[in-house]
Amino acid sequence: MSKINGFVGRRNFLKLVGVGSVGIGASAVGSVLLQGEPAIAQKPTTTVAKPQPVSPQKALERLLEGNKRFVEGKRLNPHQSKLRLEETAVAQYPFAAILGCADSRVPAEIVFDQGLGDLFVVRVAGNVASQTAIGSLEFSTAVLGAQLIVVLGHAKCGAVIAATKGDPLPGRIGVFVEEIKPAVERVRKKTGSLEENAIIANVQYQAEKLAESSTILRGLINEGKLKIVGGRYDLASGKVTLLT
Ligand SMILES: [Zn+2]
C-alpha cells in the first residue's frame, strides 16, 4: 500500500473514488489525477524530505499565527525562496486547504502569510462548495494529505449581496449566486444586517455542504484526519475570525 504524506496512496484513492485499478480508463484517470504527486516512478532531481502530516489543530494555529503577522504588518513572507521553488517543483505537501472567495482582496497566501506549497487554495466567487470545488478539496485532502479545510468568507462579499437581492443576473453569474441562496434564506428573518448575517450563514452552509455531500471528506472527518472550519475575513483590518 503506497502512502503519501503518511496518508492515502494512489491505489487507495482510486478505490476511494470508485475507480478500479485495471483498464485504460482507470489508468488514464490515475495518471491525470496524480501528476505532481510525489510517489512517481521518475527520480526527482532534488530530494525533499517527506514531512509528517500536520494535524488539523496545528494547521489552524499556523494559519492564525500567519494572519496575526499580516494584521500587525509583520509578514515573514515564508517559503518564497529559490530553494523552496525547487523543492516544491518536485512535490507538494500543503498543510491546509482553503475554500475562499475569488475576490481580489482576499488572497489566501498573503492574508495567512504563507508561501509556495503551503496552501491548497480553491477560490470561487462566494466561496461556494460547487462540484468542482468539492473535487479539488477531495484531492487536496485524500491525496495530498491536508488535514484542515478553512471555508473563508469575507465582509462585503458581492456574491452574497447578490444572493440577498435575488435580481436577475446576466450570463452565468447566476450559477454561483443560486448556490448561496439557501444560506440567505436561513437568516432572512433574523434581526440585524441581512448582508452580514448572510455572509456568516453562507460560510456555515458551504462548510456543511462539503461534509454532507462528499463521502471522501466525511470519511476523513470520521477518521480524525480532517477538520473543516469556517472563517470570516475583515477587509479593513485584515483579520480572520473563526466562526463556530
Ligand atoms: Zn466574495
PDB file of C-alpha atoms and ligand atoms in Angstrom:
ATOM      1  CA  MET A   1       0.000   0.000   0.000  1.00  0.00           C
ATOM      2  CA  SER A   2       1.606   3.245  -1.066  1.00  0.00           C
ATOM      3  CA  LYS A   3       1.391   6.142   1.335  1.00  0.00           C
ATOM      4  CA  ILE A   4       1.574   9.783   0.516  1.00  0.00           C
ATOM      5  CA  ASN A   5       2.114  12.244   3.318  1.00  0.00           C
ATOM      6  CA  GLY A   6       1.668   9.249   5.609  1.00  0.00           C
ATOM      7  CA  PHE A   7      -1.811   9.073   4.301  1.00  0.00           C
ATOM      8  CA  VAL A   8      -3.707   7.520   1.434  1.00  0.00           C
ATOM      9  CA  GLY A   9      -1.928   6.380  -1.706  1.00  0.00           C
ATOM     10  CA  ARG A  10      -2.804   6.306  -5.353  1.00  0.00           C
ATOM     11  CA  ARG A  11      -4.384   2.872  -5.323  1.00  0.00           C
ATOM     12  CA  ASN A  12      -6.401   3.621  -2.215  1.00  0.00           C
ATOM     13  CA  PHE A  13      -7.505   6.938  -3.569  1.00  0.00           C
ATOM     14  CA  LEU A  14      -8.724   5.342  -6.775  1.00  0.00           C
ATOM     15  CA  LYS A  15     -10.560   2.755  -4.691  1.00  0.00           C
ATOM     16  CA  LEU A  16     -11.979   5.508  -2.566  1.00  0.00           C
ATOM     17  CA  VAL A  17     -13.396   7.299  -5.563  1.00  0.00           C
ATOM     18  CA  GLY A  18     -14.709   4.076  -7.027  1.00  0.00           C
ATOM     19  CA  VAL A  19     -12.240   3.833  -9.896  1.00  0.00           C
ATOM     20  CA  GLY A  20     -10.797   0.357 -10.383  1.00  0.00           C
ATOM     21  CA  SER A  21      -7.084  -0.215 -10.800  1.00  0.00           C
ATOM     22  CA  VAL A  22      -7.473  -2.028 -14.104  1.00  0.00           C
ATOM     23  CA  GLY A  23      -8.397  -0.810 -17.552  1.00  0.00           C
ATOM     24  CA  ILE A  24      -7.247   2.004 -19.777  1.00  0.00           C
ATOM     25  CA  GLY A  25      -9.840   4.403 -18.406  1.00  0.00           C
ATOM     26  CA  ALA A  26      -8.745   3.909 -14.843  1.00  0.00           C
ATOM     27  CA  SER A  27      -5.045   4.304 -15.522  1.00  0.00           C
ATOM     28  CA  ALA A  28      -5.727   7.418 -17.577  1.00  0.00           C
ATOM     29  CA  VAL A  29      -7.696   8.878 -14.681  1.00  0.00           C
ATOM     30  CA  GLY A  30      -4.920   7.909 -12.300  1.00  0.00           C
ATOM     31  CA  SER A  31      -2.124   9.450 -14.305  1.00  0.00           C
ATOM     32  CA  VAL A  32      -4.016  12.678 -14.865  1.00  0.00           C
ATOM     33  CA  LEU A  33      -5.018  12.919 -11.221  1.00  0.00           C
ATOM     34  CA  LEU A  34      -1.595  12.178  -9.924  1.00  0.00           C
ATOM     35  CA  GLN A  35       0.609  14.443 -11.965  1.00  0.00           C
ATOM     36  CA  GLY A  36       2.804  16.190  -9.474  1.00  0.00           C
ATOM     37  CA  GLU A  37       2.184  13.533  -6.875  1.00  0.00           C
ATOM     38  CA  PRO A  38       5.369  12.596  -5.032  1.00  0.00           C
ATOM     39  CA  ALA A  39       5.025   8.816  -5.440  1.00  0.00           C
ATOM     40  CA  ILE A  40       6.070   8.648  -9.085  1.00  0.00           C
ATOM     41  CA  ALA A  41       8.489   6.323 -10.799  1.00  0.00           C
ATOM     42  CA  GLN A  42      10.842   9.032 -12.072  1.00  0.00           C
ATOM     43  CA  LYS A  43      13.590  10.083  -9.733  1.00  0.00           C
ATOM     44  CA  PRO A  44      13.330  13.733  -8.797  1.00  0.00           C
ATOM     45  CA  THR A  45      16.386  15.878  -9.386  1.00  0.00           C
ATOM     46  CA  THR A  46      16.157  17.283  -5.857  1.00  0.00           C
ATOM     47  CA  THR A  47      15.261  15.161  -2.883  1.00  0.00           C
ATOM     48  CA  VAL A  48      12.693  16.529  -0.493  1.00  0.00           C
ATOM     49  CA  ALA A  49      12.147  15.021   2.922  1.00  0.00           C
ATOM     50  CA  LYS A  50       8.538  13.973   3.221  1.00  0.00           C
ATOM     51  CA  PRO A  51       7.102  15.941   6.126  1.00  0.00           C
ATOM     52  CA  GLN A  52       4.832  14.497   8.763  1.00  0.00           C
ATOM     53  CA  PRO A  53       1.171  15.304   8.164  1.00  0.00           C
ATOM     54  CA  VAL A  54       0.188  18.457  10.013  1.00  0.00           C
ATOM     55  CA  SER A  55      -2.698  17.882  12.423  1.00  0.00           C
ATOM     56  CA  PRO A  56      -5.879  19.929  11.964  1.00  0.00           C
ATOM     57  CA  GLN A  57      -5.170  21.834  15.194  1.00  0.00           C
ATOM     58  CA  LYS A  58      -1.544  22.589  14.306  1.00  0.00           C
ATOM     59  CA  ALA A  59      -2.567  23.663  10.809  1.00  0.00           C
ATOM     60  CA  LEU A  60      -5.138  26.042  12.228  1.00  0.00           C
ATOM     61  CA  GLU A  61      -2.604  27.508  14.644  1.00  0.00           C
ATOM     62  CA  ARG A  62      -0.149  28.019  11.805  1.00  0.00           C
ATOM     63  CA  LEU A  63      -2.764  29.873   9.757  1.00  0.00           C
ATOM     64  CA  LEU A  64      -3.891  32.066  12.632  1.00  0.00           C
ATOM     65  CA  GLU A  65      -0.294  32.939  13.521  1.00  0.00           C
ATOM     66  CA  GLY A  66       0.298  33.922   9.903  1.00  0.00           C
ATOM     67  CA  ASN A  67      -2.851  36.044   9.858  1.00  0.00           C
ATOM     68  CA  LYS A  68      -1.736  37.757  13.071  1.00  0.00           C
ATOM     69  CA  ARG A  69       1.582  38.660  11.429  1.00  0.00           C
ATOM     70  CA  PHE A  70      -0.314  40.003   8.422  1.00  0.00           C
ATOM     71  CA  VAL A  71      -2.636  42.147  10.566  1.00  0.00           C
ATOM     72  CA  GLU A  72       0.284  43.521  12.568  1.00  0.00           C
ATOM     73  CA  GLY A  73       2.301  44.321   9.473  1.00  0.00           C
ATOM     74  CA  LYS A  74       4.934  41.741  10.426  1.00  0.00           C
ATOM     75  CA  ARG A  75       4.759  39.362   7.496  1.00  0.00           C
ATOM     76  CA  LEU A  76       7.655  36.949   7.139  1.00  0.00           C
ATOM     77  CA  ASN A  77       6.797  36.002   3.537  1.00  0.00           C
ATOM     78  CA  PRO A  78       7.938  32.445   4.273  1.00  0.00           C
ATOM     79  CA  HIS A  79       8.697  29.745   1.733  1.00  0.00           C
ATOM     80  CA  GLN A  80       9.255  32.049  -1.204  1.00  0.00           C
ATOM     81  CA  SER A  81      12.943  31.424  -1.833  1.00  0.00           C
ATOM     82  CA  LYS A  82      14.546  29.887  -4.899  1.00  0.00           C
ATOM     83  CA  LEU A  83      15.216  26.762  -2.824  1.00  0.00           C
ATOM     84  CA  ARG A  84      11.544  26.454  -1.906  1.00  0.00           C
ATOM     85  CA  LEU A  85      10.695  26.847  -5.571  1.00  0.00           C
ATOM     86  CA  GLU A  86      12.985  23.944  -6.440  1.00  0.00           C
ATOM     87  CA  GLU A  87      11.641  21.784  -3.607  1.00  0.00           C
ATOM     88  CA  THR A  88       8.012  22.343  -4.494  1.00  0.00           C
ATOM     89  CA  ALA A  89       8.715  21.660  -8.152  1.00  0.00           C
ATOM     90  CA  VAL A  90       9.337  18.064  -7.074  1.00  0.00           C
ATOM     91  CA  ALA A  91       6.400  17.526  -4.747  1.00  0.00           C
ATOM     92  CA  GLN A  92       3.783  19.385  -2.771  1.00  0.00           C
ATOM     93  CA  TYR A  93       2.665  18.851   0.799  1.00  0.00           C
ATOM     94  CA  PRO A  94       0.190  21.631   1.561  1.00  0.00           C
ATOM     95  CA  PHE A  95      -0.648  21.696   5.252  1.00  0.00           C
ATOM     96  CA  ALA A  96      -4.103  23.208   4.765  1.00  0.00           C
ATOM     97  CA  ALA A  97      -6.739  23.763   2.108  1.00  0.00           C
ATOM     98  CA  ILE A  98      -8.807  26.907   1.725  1.00  0.00           C
ATOM     99  CA  LEU A  99     -12.185  27.339   0.062  1.00  0.00           C
ATOM    100  CA  GLY A 100     -12.220  31.088  -0.361  1.00  0.00           C
ATOM    101  CA  CYS A 101     -13.870  33.768  -2.441  1.00  0.00           C
ATOM    102  CA  ALA A 102     -12.317  34.848  -5.739  1.00  0.00           C
ATOM    103  CA  ASP A 103     -12.492  38.467  -4.526  1.00  0.00           C
ATOM    104  CA  SER A 104      -9.224  40.222  -5.357  1.00  0.00           C
ATOM    105  CA  ARG A 105      -8.948  41.494  -1.792  1.00  0.00           C
ATOM    106  CA  VAL A 106      -8.739  38.065  -0.151  1.00  0.00           C
ATOM    107  CA  PRO A 107      -5.631  36.247  -1.454  1.00  0.00           C
ATOM    108  CA  ALA A 108      -5.095  33.349   0.936  1.00  0.00           C
ATOM    109  CA  GLU A 109      -1.300  33.155   0.845  1.00  0.00           C
ATOM    110  CA  ILE A 110      -0.984  36.856   1.656  1.00  0.00           C
ATOM    111  CA  VAL A 111      -3.593  37.128   4.411  1.00  0.00           C
ATOM    112  CA  PHE A 112      -2.260  33.982   6.113  1.00  0.00           C
ATOM    113  CA  ASP A 113       1.388  34.881   5.397  1.00  0.00           C
ATOM    114  CA  GLN A 114       2.307  31.593   3.734  1.00  0.00           C
ATOM    115  CA  GLY A 115       4.350  30.641   0.712  1.00  0.00           C
ATOM    116  CA  LEU A 116       4.845  28.145  -2.081  1.00  0.00           C
ATOM    117  CA  GLY A 117       3.451  24.695  -1.394  1.00  0.00           C
ATOM    118  CA  ASP A 118       1.825  25.680   1.903  1.00  0.00           C
ATOM    119  CA  LEU A 119      -1.817  26.059   0.965  1.00  0.00           C
ATOM    120  CA  PHE A 120      -4.083  24.305  -1.499  1.00  0.00           C
ATOM    121  CA  VAL A 121      -6.415  27.122  -2.423  1.00  0.00           C
ATOM    122  CA  VAL A 122      -9.772  26.817  -4.176  1.00  0.00           C
ATOM    123  CA  ARG A 123     -11.216  30.221  -4.952  1.00  0.00           C
ATOM    124  CA  VAL A 124     -14.608  30.817  -6.451  1.00  0.00           C
ATOM    125  CA  ALA A 125     -16.965  33.777  -6.085  1.00  0.00           C
ATOM    126  CA  GLY A 126     -18.958  33.406  -2.879  1.00  0.00           C
ATOM    127  CA  ASN A 127     -16.721  30.538  -1.667  1.00  0.00           C
ATOM    128  CA  VAL A 128     -19.358  28.092  -2.851  1.00  0.00           C
ATOM    129  CA  ALA A 129     -18.883  24.356  -2.467  1.00  0.00           C
ATOM    130  CA  SER A 130     -19.551  23.605  -6.125  1.00  0.00           C
ATOM    131  CA  GLN A 131     -18.967  20.131  -7.533  1.00  0.00           C
ATOM    132  CA  THR A 132     -15.575  21.141  -8.924  1.00  0.00           C
ATOM    133  CA  ALA A 133     -14.601  22.816  -5.654  1.00  0.00           C
ATOM    134  CA  ILE A 134     -15.514  19.671  -3.733  1.00  0.00           C
ATOM    135  CA  GLY A 135     -13.482  17.532  -6.130  1.00  0.00           C
ATOM    136  CA  SER A 136     -10.459  19.797  -5.712  1.00  0.00           C
ATOM    137  CA  LEU A 137     -10.752  19.638  -1.932  1.00  0.00           C
ATOM    138  CA  GLU A 138     -11.077  15.854  -2.019  1.00  0.00           C
ATOM    139  CA  PHE A 139      -7.802  15.789  -3.939  1.00  0.00           C
ATOM    140  CA  SER A 140      -6.082  18.164  -1.524  1.00  0.00           C
ATOM    141  CA  THR A 141      -7.011  16.036   1.467  1.00  0.00           C
ATOM    142  CA  ALA A 142      -7.246  12.407   0.340  1.00  0.00           C
ATOM    143  CA  VAL A 143      -4.240  12.534  -1.996  1.00  0.00           C
ATOM    144  CA  LEU A 144      -2.067  15.428  -0.851  1.00  0.00           C
ATOM    145  CA  GLY A 145      -2.728  14.905   2.847  1.00  0.00           C
ATOM    146  CA  ALA A 146      -4.012  18.302   4.019  1.00  0.00           C
ATOM    147  CA  GLN A 147      -5.937  17.762   7.255  1.00  0.00           C
ATOM    148  CA  LEU A 148      -7.651  21.123   7.506  1.00  0.00           C
ATOM    149  CA  ILE A 149     -10.108  22.924   5.232  1.00  0.00           C
ATOM    150  CA  VAL A 150     -10.971  26.527   6.009  1.00  0.00           C
ATOM    151  CA  VAL A 151     -14.087  27.895   4.329  1.00  0.00           C
ATOM    152  CA  LEU A 152     -13.297  31.587   4.218  1.00  0.00           C
ATOM    153  CA  GLY A 153     -15.989  34.198   3.670  1.00  0.00           C
ATOM    154  CA  HIS A 154     -15.436  37.934   3.839  1.00  0.00           C
ATOM    155  CA  ALA A 155     -17.099  41.246   4.555  1.00  0.00           C
ATOM    156  CA  LYS A 156     -18.888  42.979   1.649  1.00  0.00           C
ATOM    157  CA  CYS A 157     -18.921  39.810  -0.477  1.00  0.00           C
ATOM    158  CA  GLY A 158     -20.563  40.812  -3.766  1.00  0.00           C
ATOM    159  CA  ALA A 159     -21.717  37.270  -4.483  1.00  0.00           C
ATOM    160  CA  VAL A 160     -23.544  37.025  -1.161  1.00  0.00           C
ATOM    161  CA  ILE A 161     -25.028  40.502  -1.552  1.00  0.00           C
ATOM    162  CA  ALA A 162     -26.347  39.497  -4.991  1.00  0.00           C
ATOM    163  CA  ALA A 163     -27.937  36.423  -3.431  1.00  0.00           C
ATOM    164  CA  THR A 164     -29.723  38.561  -0.820  1.00  0.00           C
ATOM    165  CA  LYS A 165     -31.205  40.733  -3.570  1.00  0.00           C
ATOM    166  CA  GLY A 166     -32.206  37.998  -5.962  1.00  0.00           C
ATOM    167  CA  ASP A 167     -32.189  40.235  -9.064  1.00  0.00           C
ATOM    168  CA  PRO A 168     -31.791  38.531 -12.460  1.00  0.00           C
ATOM    169  CA  LEU A 169     -28.122  38.270 -13.449  1.00  0.00           C
ATOM    170  CA  PRO A 170     -26.501  38.037 -16.883  1.00  0.00           C
ATOM    171  CA  GLY A 171     -24.540  35.118 -18.290  1.00  0.00           C
ATOM    172  CA  ARG A 172     -23.508  32.522 -15.765  1.00  0.00           C
ATOM    173  CA  ILE A 173     -23.160  34.865 -12.822  1.00  0.00           C
ATOM    174  CA  GLY A 174     -26.427  33.495 -11.513  1.00  0.00           C
ATOM    175  CA  VAL A 175     -24.956  29.988 -11.277  1.00  0.00           C
ATOM    176  CA  PHE A 176     -22.888  30.577  -8.168  1.00  0.00           C
ATOM    177  CA  VAL A 177     -25.373  33.076  -6.749  1.00  0.00           C
ATOM    178  CA  GLU A 178     -28.023  30.322  -6.798  1.00  0.00           C
ATOM    179  CA  GLU A 179     -25.710  28.190  -4.659  1.00  0.00           C
ATOM    180  CA  ILE A 180     -25.690  30.900  -1.974  1.00  0.00           C
ATOM    181  CA  LYS A 181     -29.449  31.481  -1.808  1.00  0.00           C
ATOM    182  CA  PRO A 182     -30.265  28.596   0.579  1.00  0.00           C
ATOM    183  CA  ALA A 183     -27.849  30.169   3.078  1.00  0.00           C
ATOM    184  CA  VAL A 184     -29.526  33.564   2.715  1.00  0.00           C
ATOM    185  CA  GLU A 185     -32.953  32.042   3.354  1.00  0.00           C
ATOM    186  CA  ARG A 186     -31.713  30.726   6.695  1.00  0.00           C
ATOM    187  CA  VAL A 187     -31.178  34.246   8.005  1.00  0.00           C
ATOM    188  CA  ARG A 188     -33.646  36.347   6.017  1.00  0.00           C
ATOM    189  CA  LYS A 189     -35.860  36.884   9.047  1.00  0.00           C
ATOM    190  CA  LYS A 190     -33.042  37.268  11.538  1.00  0.00           C
ATOM    191  CA  THR A 191     -32.564  40.672  13.167  1.00  0.00           C
ATOM    192  CA  GLY A 192     -29.519  42.743  12.291  1.00  0.00           C
ATOM    193  CA  SER A 193     -27.828  43.248   8.937  1.00  0.00           C
ATOM    194  CA  LEU A 194     -29.035  40.729   6.349  1.00  0.00           C
ATOM    195  CA  GLU A 195     -25.784  41.162   4.426  1.00  0.00           C
ATOM    196  CA  GLU A 196     -23.587  40.418   7.432  1.00  0.00           C
ATOM    197  CA  ASN A 197     -25.763  37.554   8.655  1.00  0.00           C
ATOM    198  CA  ALA A 198     -25.822  36.052   5.164  1.00  0.00           C
ATOM    199  CA  ILE A 199     -22.017  36.154   4.850  1.00  0.00           C
ATOM    200  CA  ILE A 200     -21.678  34.098   8.023  1.00  0.00           C
ATOM    201  CA  ALA A 201     -24.590  31.799   7.146  1.00  0.00           C
ATOM    202  CA  ASN A 202     -23.010  31.183   3.745  1.00  0.00           C
ATOM    203  CA  VAL A 203     -19.707  30.082   5.250  1.00  0.00           C
ATOM    204  CA  GLN A 204     -21.535  27.683   7.561  1.00  0.00           C
ATOM    205  CA  TYR A 205     -23.793  26.419   4.788  1.00  0.00           C
ATOM    206  CA  GLN A 206     -20.911  25.740   2.372  1.00  0.00           C
ATOM    207  CA  ALA A 207     -18.887  24.038   5.132  1.00  0.00           C
ATOM    208  CA  GLU A 208     -21.847  21.781   5.912  1.00  0.00           C
ATOM    209  CA  LYS A 209     -22.279  21.041   2.224  1.00  0.00           C
ATOM    210  CA  LEU A 210     -18.674  19.844   1.970  1.00  0.00           C
ATOM    211  CA  ALA A 211     -19.097  17.361   4.788  1.00  0.00           C
ATOM    212  CA  GLU A 212     -22.571  16.251   3.756  1.00  0.00           C
ATOM    213  CA  SER A 213     -22.129  15.797   0.030  1.00  0.00           C
ATOM    214  CA  SER A 214     -18.652  14.252  -0.058  1.00  0.00           C
ATOM    215  CA  THR A 215     -18.213  10.711   1.221  1.00  0.00           C
ATOM    216  CA  ILE A 216     -14.435  11.160   0.986  1.00  0.00           C
ATOM    217  CA  LEU A 217     -14.367  14.256   3.177  1.00  0.00           C
ATOM    218  CA  ARG A 218     -16.880  12.791   5.608  1.00  0.00           C
ATOM    219  CA  GLY A 219     -14.805   9.610   5.887  1.00  0.00           C
ATOM    220  CA  LEU A 220     -11.669  11.607   6.678  1.00  0.00           C
ATOM    221  CA  ILE A 221     -13.522  13.622   9.320  1.00  0.00           C
ATOM    222  CA  ASN A 222     -14.758  10.420  10.949  1.00  0.00           C
ATOM    223  CA  GLU A 223     -11.198   9.069  10.999  1.00  0.00           C
ATOM    224  CA  GLY A 224      -9.972  12.234  12.717  1.00  0.00           C
ATOM    225  CA  LYS A 225      -7.827  13.112   9.696  1.00  0.00           C
ATOM    226  CA  LEU A 226      -9.727  16.198   8.654  1.00  0.00           C
ATOM    227  CA  LYS A 227     -11.374  19.191  10.213  1.00  0.00           C
ATOM    228  CA  ILE A 228     -13.463  21.751   8.366  1.00  0.00           C
ATOM    229  CA  VAL A 229     -13.733  25.186   9.938  1.00  0.00           C
ATOM    230  CA  GLY A 230     -15.337  28.444   8.875  1.00  0.00           C
ATOM    231  CA  GLY A 231     -13.805  31.891   8.980  1.00  0.00           C
ATOM    232  CA  ARG A 232     -14.729  35.482   8.169  1.00  0.00           C
ATOM    233  CA  TYR A 233     -12.177  37.861   6.758  1.00  0.00           C
ATOM    234  CA  ASP A 234     -12.482  41.543   7.547  1.00  0.00           C
ATOM    235  CA  LEU A 235     -11.481  43.668   4.560  1.00  0.00           C
ATOM    236  CA  ALA A 236     -10.488  46.705   6.618  1.00  0.00           C
ATOM    237  CA  SER A 237      -8.418  45.098   9.380  1.00  0.00           C
ATOM    238  CA  GLY A 238      -7.213  42.014   7.505  1.00  0.00           C
ATOM    239  CA  LYS A 239      -8.230  39.826  10.429  1.00  0.00           C
ATOM    240  CA  VAL A 240      -9.675  36.346  10.049  1.00  0.00           C
ATOM    241  CA  THR A 241     -12.192  35.438  12.756  1.00  0.00           C
ATOM    242  CA  LEU A 242     -13.147  31.805  13.180  1.00  0.00           C
ATOM    243  CA  LEU A 243     -16.843  31.008  13.120  1.00  0.00           C
ATOM    244  CA  THR A 244     -18.199  28.364  15.417  1.00  0.00           C
TER     245      THR A 244
HETATM  246 ZN    ZN B   1     -16.702  37.494  -2.090  1.00  0.00          ZN
END
